[in-house]
PDB file of C-alpha atoms and ligand atoms in Angstrom:
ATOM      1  CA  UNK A   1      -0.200  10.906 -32.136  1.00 60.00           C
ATOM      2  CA  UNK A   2       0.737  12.160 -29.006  1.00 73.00           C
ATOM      3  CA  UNK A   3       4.623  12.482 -27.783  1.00 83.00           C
ATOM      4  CA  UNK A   4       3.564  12.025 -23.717  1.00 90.00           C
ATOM      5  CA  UNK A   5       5.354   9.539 -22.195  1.00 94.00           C
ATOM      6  CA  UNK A   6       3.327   7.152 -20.073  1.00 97.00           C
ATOM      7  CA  UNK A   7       5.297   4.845 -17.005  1.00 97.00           C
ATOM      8  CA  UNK A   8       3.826   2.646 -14.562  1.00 97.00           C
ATOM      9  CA  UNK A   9       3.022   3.920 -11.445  1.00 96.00           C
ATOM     10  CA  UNK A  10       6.074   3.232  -8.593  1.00 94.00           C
ATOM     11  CA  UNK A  11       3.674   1.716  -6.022  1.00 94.00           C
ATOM     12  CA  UNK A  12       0.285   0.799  -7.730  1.00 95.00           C
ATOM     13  CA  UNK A  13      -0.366  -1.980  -9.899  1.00 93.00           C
ATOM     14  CA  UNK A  14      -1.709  -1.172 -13.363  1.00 97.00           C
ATOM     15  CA  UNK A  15      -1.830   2.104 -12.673  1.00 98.00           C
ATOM     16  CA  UNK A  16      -0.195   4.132 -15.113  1.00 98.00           C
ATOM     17  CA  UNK A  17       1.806   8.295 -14.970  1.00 98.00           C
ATOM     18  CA  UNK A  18       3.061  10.729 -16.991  1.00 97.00           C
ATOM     19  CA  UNK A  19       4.943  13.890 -16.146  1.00 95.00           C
ATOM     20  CA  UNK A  20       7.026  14.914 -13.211  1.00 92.00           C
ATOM     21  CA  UNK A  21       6.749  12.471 -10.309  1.00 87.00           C
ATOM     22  CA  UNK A  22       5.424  15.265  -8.019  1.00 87.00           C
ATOM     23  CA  UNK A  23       3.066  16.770 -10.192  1.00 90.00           C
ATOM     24  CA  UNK A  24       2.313  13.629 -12.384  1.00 95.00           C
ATOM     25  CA  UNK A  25      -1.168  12.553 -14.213  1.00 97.00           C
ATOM     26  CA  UNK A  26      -2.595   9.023 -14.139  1.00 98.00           C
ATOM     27  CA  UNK A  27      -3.944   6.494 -16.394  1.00 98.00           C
ATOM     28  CA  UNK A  28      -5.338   2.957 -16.918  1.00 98.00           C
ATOM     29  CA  UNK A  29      -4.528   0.846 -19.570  1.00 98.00           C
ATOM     30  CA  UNK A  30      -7.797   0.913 -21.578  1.00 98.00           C
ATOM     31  CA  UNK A  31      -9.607  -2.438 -21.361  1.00 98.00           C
ATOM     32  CA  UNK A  32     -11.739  -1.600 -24.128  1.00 98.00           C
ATOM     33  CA  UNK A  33      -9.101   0.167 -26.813  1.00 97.00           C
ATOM     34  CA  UNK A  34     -11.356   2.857 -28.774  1.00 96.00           C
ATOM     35  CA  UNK A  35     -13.803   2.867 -26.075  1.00 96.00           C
ATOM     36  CA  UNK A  36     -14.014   6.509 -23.648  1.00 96.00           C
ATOM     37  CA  UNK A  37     -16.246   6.287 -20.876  1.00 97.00           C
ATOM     38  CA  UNK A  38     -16.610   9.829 -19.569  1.00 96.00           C
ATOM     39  CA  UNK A  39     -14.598  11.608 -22.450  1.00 96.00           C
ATOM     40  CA  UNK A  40     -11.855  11.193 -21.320  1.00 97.00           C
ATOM     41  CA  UNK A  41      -8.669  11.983 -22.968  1.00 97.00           C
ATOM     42  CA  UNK A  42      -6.944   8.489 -24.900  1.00 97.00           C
ATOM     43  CA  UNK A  43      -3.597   8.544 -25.181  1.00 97.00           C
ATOM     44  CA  UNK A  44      -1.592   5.441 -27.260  1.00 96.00           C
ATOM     45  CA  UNK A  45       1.886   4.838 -26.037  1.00 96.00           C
ATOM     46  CA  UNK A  46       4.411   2.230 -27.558  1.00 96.00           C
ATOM     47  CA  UNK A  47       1.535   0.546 -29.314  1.00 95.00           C
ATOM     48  CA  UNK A  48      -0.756   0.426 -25.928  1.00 97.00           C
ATOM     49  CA  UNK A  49      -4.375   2.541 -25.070  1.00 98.00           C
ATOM     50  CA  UNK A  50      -4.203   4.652 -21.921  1.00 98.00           C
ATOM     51  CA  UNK A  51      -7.043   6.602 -20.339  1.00 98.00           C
ATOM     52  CA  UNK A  52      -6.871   9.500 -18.541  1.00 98.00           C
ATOM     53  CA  UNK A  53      -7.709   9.433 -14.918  1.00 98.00           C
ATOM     54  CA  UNK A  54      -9.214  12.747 -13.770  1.00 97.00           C
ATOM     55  CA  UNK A  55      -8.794  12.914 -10.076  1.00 98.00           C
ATOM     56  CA  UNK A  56     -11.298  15.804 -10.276  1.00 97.00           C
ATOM     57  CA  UNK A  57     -14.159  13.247 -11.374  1.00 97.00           C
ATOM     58  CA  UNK A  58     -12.898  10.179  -9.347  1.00 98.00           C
ATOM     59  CA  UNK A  59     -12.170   9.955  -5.832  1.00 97.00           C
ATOM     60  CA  UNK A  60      -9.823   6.879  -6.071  1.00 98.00           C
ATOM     61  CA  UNK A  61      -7.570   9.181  -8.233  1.00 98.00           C
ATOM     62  CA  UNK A  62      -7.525  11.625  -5.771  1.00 97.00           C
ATOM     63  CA  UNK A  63      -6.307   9.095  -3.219  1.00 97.00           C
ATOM     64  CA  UNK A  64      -3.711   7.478  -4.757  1.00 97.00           C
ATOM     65  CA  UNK A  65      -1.902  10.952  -6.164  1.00 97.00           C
ATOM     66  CA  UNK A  66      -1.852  12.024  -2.252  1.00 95.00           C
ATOM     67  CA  UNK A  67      -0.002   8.681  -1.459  1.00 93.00           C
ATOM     68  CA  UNK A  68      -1.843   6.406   0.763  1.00 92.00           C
ATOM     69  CA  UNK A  69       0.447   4.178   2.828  1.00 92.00           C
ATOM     70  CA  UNK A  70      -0.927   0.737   1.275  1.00 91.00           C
ATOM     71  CA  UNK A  71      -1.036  -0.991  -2.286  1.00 93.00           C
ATOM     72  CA  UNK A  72      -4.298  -2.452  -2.469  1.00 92.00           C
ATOM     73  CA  UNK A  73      -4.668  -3.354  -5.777  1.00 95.00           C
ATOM     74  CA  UNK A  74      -4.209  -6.240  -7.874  1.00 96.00           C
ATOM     75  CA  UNK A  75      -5.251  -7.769 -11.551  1.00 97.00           C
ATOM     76  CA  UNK A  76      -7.347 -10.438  -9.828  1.00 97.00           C
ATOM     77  CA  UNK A  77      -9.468  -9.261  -7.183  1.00 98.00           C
ATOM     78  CA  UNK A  78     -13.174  -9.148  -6.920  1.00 98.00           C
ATOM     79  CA  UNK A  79     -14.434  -6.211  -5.833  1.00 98.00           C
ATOM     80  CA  UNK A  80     -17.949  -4.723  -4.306  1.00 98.00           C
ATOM     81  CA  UNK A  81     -17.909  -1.015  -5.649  1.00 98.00           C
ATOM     82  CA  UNK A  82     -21.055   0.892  -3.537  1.00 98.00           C
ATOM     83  CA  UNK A  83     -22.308   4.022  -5.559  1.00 98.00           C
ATOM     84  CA  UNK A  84     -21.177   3.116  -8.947  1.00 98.00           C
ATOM     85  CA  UNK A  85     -23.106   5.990 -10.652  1.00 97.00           C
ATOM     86  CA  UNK A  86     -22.720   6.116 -14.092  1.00 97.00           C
ATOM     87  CA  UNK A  87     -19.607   4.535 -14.271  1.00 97.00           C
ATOM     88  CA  UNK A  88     -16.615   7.055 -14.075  1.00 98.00           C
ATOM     89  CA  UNK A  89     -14.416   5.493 -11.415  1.00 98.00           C
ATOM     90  CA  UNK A  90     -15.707   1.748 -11.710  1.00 98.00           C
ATOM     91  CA  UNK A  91     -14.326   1.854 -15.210  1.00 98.00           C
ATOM     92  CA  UNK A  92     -10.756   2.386 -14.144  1.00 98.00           C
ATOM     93  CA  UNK A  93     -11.124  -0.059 -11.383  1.00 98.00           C
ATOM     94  CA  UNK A  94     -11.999  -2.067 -14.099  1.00 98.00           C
ATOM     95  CA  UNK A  95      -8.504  -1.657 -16.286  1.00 98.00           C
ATOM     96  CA  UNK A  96      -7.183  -1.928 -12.975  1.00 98.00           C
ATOM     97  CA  UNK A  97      -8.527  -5.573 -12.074  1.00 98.00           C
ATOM     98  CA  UNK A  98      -8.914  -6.908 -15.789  1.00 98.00           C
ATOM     99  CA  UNK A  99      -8.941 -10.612 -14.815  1.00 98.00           C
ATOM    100  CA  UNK A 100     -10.491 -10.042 -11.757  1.00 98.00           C
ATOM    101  CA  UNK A 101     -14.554  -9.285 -11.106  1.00 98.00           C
ATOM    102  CA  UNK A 102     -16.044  -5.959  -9.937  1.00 98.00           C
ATOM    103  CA  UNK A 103     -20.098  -5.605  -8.457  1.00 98.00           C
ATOM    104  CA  UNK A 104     -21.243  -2.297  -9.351  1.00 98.00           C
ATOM    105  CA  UNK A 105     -24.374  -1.432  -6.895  1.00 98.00           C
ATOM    106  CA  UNK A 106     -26.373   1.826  -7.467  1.00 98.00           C
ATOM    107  CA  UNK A 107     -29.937   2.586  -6.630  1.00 97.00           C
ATOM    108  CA  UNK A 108     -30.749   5.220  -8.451  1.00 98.00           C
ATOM    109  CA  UNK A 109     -32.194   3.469 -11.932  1.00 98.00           C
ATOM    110  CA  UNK A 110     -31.309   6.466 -14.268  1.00 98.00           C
ATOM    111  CA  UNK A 111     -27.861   6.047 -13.067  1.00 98.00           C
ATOM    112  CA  UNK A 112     -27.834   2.336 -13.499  1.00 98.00           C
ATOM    113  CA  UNK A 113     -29.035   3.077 -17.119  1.00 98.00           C
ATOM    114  CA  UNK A 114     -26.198   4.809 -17.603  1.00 98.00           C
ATOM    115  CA  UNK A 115     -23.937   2.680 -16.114  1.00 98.00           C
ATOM    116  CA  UNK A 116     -24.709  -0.348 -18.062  1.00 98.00           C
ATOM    117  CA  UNK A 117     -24.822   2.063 -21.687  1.00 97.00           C
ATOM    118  CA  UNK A 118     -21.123   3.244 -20.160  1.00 97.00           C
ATOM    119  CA  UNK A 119     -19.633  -0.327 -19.356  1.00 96.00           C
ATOM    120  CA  UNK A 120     -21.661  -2.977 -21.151  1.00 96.00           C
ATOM    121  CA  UNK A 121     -18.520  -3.729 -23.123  1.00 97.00           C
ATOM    122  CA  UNK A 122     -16.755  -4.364 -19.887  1.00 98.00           C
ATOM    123  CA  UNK A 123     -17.112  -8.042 -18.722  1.00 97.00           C
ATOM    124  CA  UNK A 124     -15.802  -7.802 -15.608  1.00 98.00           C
ATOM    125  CA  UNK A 125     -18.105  -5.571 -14.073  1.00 98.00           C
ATOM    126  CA  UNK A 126     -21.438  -6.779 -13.260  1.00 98.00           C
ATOM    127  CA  UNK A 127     -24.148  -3.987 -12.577  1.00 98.00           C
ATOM    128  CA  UNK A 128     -26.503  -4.319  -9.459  1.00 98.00           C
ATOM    129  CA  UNK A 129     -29.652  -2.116  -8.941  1.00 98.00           C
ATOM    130  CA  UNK A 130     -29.774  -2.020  -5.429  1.00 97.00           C
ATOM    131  CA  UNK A 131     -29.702  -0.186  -1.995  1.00 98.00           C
ATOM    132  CA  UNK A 132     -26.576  -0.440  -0.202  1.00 98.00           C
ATOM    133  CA  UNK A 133     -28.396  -0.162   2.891  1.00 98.00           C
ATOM    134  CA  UNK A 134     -29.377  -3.757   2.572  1.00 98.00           C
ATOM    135  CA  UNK A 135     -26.588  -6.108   1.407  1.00 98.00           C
ATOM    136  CA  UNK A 136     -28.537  -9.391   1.277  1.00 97.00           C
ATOM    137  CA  UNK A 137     -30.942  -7.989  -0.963  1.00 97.00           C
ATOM    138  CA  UNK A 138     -27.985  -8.644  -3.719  1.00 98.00           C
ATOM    139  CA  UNK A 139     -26.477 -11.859  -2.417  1.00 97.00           C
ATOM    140  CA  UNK A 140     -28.143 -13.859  -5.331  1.00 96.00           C
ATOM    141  CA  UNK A 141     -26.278 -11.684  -7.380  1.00 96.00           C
ATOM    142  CA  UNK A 142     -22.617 -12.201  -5.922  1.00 96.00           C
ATOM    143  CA  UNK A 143     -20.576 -15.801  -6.426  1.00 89.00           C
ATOM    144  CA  UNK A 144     -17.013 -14.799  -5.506  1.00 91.00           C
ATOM    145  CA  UNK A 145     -15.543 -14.000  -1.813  1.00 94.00           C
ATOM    146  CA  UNK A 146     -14.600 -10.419  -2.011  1.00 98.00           C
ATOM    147  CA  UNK A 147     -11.155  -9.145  -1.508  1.00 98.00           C
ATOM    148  CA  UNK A 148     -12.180  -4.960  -1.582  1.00 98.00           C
ATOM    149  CA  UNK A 149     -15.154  -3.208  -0.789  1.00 98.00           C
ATOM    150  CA  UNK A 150     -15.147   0.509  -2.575  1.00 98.00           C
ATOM    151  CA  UNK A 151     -18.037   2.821  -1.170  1.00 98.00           C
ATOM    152  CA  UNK A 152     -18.394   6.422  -2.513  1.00 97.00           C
ATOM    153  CA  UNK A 153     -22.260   7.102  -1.111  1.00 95.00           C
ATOM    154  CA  UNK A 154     -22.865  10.681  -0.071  1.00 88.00           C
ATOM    155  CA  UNK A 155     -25.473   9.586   2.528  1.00 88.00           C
ATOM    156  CA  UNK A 156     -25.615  10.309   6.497  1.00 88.00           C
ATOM    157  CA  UNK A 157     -25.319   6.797   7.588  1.00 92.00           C
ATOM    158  CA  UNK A 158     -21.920   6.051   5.621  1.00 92.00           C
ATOM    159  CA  UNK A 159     -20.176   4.056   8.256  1.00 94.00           C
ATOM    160  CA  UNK A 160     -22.780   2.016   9.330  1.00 96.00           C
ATOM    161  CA  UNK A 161     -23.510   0.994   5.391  1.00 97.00           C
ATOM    162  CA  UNK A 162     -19.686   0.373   4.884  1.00 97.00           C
ATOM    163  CA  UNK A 163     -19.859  -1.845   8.017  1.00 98.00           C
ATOM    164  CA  UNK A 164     -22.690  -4.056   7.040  1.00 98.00           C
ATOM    165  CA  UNK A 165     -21.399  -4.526   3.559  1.00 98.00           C
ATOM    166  CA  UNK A 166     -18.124  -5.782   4.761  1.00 98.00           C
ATOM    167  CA  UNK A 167     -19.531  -7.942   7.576  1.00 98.00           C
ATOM    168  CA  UNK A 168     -21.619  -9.533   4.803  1.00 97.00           C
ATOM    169  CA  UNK A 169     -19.041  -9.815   1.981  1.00 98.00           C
ATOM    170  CA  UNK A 170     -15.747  -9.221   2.733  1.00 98.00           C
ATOM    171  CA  UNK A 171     -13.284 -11.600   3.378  1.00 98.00           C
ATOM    172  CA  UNK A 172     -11.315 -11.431   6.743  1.00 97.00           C
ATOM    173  CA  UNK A 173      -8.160  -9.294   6.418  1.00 96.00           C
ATOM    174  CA  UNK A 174      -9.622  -7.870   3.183  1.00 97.00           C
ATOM    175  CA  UNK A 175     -10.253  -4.334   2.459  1.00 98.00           C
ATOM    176  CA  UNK A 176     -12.220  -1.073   2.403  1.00 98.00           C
ATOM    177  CA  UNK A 177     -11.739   2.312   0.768  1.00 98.00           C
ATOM    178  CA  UNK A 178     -14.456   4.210   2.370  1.00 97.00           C
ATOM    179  CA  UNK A 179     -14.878   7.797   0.713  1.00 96.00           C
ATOM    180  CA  UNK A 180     -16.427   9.850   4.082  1.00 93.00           C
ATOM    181  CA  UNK A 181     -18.289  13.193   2.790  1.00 86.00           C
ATOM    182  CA  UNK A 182     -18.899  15.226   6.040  1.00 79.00           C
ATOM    183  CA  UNK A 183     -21.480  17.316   4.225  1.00 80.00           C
ATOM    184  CA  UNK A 184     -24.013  14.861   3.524  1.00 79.00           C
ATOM    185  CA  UNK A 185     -23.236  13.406   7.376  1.00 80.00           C
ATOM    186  CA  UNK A 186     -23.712  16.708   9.298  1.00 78.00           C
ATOM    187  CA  UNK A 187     -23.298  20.353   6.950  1.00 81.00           C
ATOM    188  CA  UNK A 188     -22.914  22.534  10.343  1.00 77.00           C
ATOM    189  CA  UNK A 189     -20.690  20.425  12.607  1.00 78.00           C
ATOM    190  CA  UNK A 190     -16.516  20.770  11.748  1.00 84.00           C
ATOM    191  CA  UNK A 191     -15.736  18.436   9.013  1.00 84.00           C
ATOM    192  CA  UNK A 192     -12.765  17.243  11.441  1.00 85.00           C
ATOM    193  CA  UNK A 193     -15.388  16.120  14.014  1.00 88.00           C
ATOM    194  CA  UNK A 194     -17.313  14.140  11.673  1.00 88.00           C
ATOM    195  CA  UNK A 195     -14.762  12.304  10.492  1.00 88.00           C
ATOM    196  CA  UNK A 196     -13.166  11.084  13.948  1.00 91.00           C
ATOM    197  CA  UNK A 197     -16.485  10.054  14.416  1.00 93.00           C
ATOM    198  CA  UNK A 198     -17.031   7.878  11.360  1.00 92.00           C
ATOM    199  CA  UNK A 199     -13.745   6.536  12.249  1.00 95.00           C
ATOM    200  CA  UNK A 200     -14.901   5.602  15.900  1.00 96.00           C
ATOM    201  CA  UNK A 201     -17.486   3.982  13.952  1.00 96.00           C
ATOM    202  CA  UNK A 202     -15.398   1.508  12.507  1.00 97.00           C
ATOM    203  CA  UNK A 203     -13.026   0.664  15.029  1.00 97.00           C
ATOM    204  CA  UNK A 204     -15.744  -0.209  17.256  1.00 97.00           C
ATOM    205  CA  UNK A 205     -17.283  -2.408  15.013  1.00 97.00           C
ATOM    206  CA  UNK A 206     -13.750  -4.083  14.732  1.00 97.00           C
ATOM    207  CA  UNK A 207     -12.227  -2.547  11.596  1.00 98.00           C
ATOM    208  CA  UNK A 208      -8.600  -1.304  11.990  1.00 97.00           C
ATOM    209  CA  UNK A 209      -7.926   2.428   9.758  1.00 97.00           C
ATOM    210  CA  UNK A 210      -4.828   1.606   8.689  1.00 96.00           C
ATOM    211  CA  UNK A 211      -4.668   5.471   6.157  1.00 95.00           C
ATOM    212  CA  UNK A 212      -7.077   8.648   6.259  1.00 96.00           C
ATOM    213  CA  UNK A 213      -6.332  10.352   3.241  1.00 96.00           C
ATOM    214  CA  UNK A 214      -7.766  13.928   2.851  1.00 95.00           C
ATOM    215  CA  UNK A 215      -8.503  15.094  -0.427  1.00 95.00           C
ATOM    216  CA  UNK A 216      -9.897  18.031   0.090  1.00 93.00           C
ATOM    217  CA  UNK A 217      -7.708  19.644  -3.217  1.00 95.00           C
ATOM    218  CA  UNK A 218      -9.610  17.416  -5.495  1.00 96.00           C
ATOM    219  CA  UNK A 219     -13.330  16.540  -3.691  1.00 88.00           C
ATOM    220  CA  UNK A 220     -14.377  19.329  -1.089  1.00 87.00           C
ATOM    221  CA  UNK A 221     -15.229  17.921   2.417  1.00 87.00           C
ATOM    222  CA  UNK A 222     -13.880  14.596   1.534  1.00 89.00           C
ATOM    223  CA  UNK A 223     -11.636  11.782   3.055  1.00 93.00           C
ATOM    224  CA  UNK A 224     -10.890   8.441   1.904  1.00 97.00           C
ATOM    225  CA  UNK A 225     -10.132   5.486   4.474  1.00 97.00           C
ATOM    226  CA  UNK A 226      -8.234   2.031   3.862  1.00 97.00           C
ATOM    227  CA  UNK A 227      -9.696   0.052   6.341  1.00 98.00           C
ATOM    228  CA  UNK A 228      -8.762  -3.650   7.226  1.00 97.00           C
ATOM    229  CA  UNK A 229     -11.134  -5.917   8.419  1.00 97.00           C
TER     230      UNK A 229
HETATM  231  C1  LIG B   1     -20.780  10.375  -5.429  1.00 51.83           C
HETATM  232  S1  LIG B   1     -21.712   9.335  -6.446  1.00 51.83           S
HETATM  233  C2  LIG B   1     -20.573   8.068  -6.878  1.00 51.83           C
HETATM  234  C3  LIG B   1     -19.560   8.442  -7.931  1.00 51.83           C
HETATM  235  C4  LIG B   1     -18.781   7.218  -8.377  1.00 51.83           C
HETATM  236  N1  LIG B   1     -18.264   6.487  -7.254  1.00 51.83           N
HETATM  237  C5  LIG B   1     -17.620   7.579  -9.294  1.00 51.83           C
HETATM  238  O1  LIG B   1     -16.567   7.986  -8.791  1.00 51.83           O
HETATM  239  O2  LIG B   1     -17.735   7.364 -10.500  1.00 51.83           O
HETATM  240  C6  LIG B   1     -22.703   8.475  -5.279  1.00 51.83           C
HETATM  241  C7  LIG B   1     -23.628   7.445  -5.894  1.00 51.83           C
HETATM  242  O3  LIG B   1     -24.159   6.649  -4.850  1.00 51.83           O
HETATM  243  C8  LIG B   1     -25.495   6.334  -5.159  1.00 51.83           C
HETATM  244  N2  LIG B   1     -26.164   5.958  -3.890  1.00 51.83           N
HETATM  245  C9  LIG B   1     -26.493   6.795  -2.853  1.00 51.83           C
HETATM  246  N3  LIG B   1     -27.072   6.073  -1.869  1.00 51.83           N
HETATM  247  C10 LIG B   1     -27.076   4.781  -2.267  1.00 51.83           C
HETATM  248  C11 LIG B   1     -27.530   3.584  -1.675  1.00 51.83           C
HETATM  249  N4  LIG B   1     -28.084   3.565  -0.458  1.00 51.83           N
HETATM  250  N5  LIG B   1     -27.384   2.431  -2.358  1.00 51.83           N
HETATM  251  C12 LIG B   1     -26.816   2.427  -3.611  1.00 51.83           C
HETATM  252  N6  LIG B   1     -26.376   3.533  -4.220  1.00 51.83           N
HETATM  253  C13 LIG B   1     -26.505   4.712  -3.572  1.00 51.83           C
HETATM  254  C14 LIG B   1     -26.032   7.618  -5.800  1.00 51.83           C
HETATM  255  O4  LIG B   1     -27.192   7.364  -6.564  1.00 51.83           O
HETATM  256  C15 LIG B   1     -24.833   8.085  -6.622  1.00 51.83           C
HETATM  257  O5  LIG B   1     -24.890   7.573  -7.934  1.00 51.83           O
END
């Protein structure tokens, strides 16, 4: 038993806090009561499951305790997640959306493996072994119009692969939370530079950056964009 006392979050939906609104911790409501994903820490309050959300291990964390301007979540949406790994942050976006659909692409196959062990339980995300550098190579795979596009890909092309994902699948005025990693773009040049350049990126391609979030506290050499197509 555990005498924290868990509140939902003043701004995102079905995200959950604990602790002092400047300083506070997050959870999701678990989808799977029982089930940890990354061992995290489970917490029941007043008869409900909460996981821990460790911005440390998921970017999306880190975003929303520094406050982005927009809400763009909701219980319904379908959702391309690019770099799903072995499941760590796609499981909260999971308790997040829980009567909505996520698309979990990752390339690497050991990862994949993982991710399936890690979520199999979780109906509402459906795995993809794929390369995010080609998006119709998993159209077969994807029925519903897509509301938000997540990528978290440490590769040097990052824009360009965000852009041709969302041309492909995302609806118009949907969204994008791009994670930008300047190291895996250009390690010499000022992280600063890179990232006005990413952004130039997608503005020319017609996406408006309507937050840049540094989270440099929680993810070294990172940003995350909402982007609006
Ligand atoms: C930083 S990790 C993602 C962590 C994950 N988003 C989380 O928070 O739980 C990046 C992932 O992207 C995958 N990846 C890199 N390039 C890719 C590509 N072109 N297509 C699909 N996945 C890719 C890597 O294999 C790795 O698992």
């Amino acid at each position: 038993m555990s005498n924290i006392t868990i509140r939902a979050h003043p701004k995102f939906s079905n995200v959950y806090i604990s602790g002092l609104p400047q300083n506070p911790k997050l959870y999701s409501k678990n989808l799977i009561p029982g089930n940890k994903v990354y061992g995290e820490r489970l917490i029941t309050f007043k008869g409900e499951e909460y996981r821990e959300w460790d911005p440390f291990r998921s970017k999306l964390a880190a975003m929303i305790l520094e406050k982005p301007s927009l809400e763009f979540l909701k219980k319904d949406l379908s959702c391309l997640y690019l770099g799903a790994s072995s499941g760590t942050t796609i499981s909260h976006l999971s308790d997040i959306v829980y009567e909505g659909v996520i698309y979990g692409v990752e390339f690497a196959e050991r990862s994949m493996r993982q991710l399936i062990q890690n979520t199999d339980k979780r109906k509402n995300i459906v795995p993809l072994l794929g390369n995010a550098n080609f998006p119709e190579s998993y159209a077969k795979s994807i029925f519903t119009p897509i509301d938000l596009v997540y990528q978290d890909i440490a590769q040097p092309n990052q824009a360009k692969i965000a852009i041709e994902n969302c041309d492909y699948y995302l609806k118009n005025k949907g969204f994008l939370i791009l994670a930008i990693k300047s190291q895996s773009i250009d390690s010499v040049e000022k992280s600063e530079k890179i990232y006005m350049q990413e952004k130039k990126i997608l503005e020319k391609a017609g996406y408006v950056i309507i937050d840049s979030i540094n989270i440099h506290k929680y993810a070294a050499n990172h940003i995350i964009l909402t982007v609006q197509k």
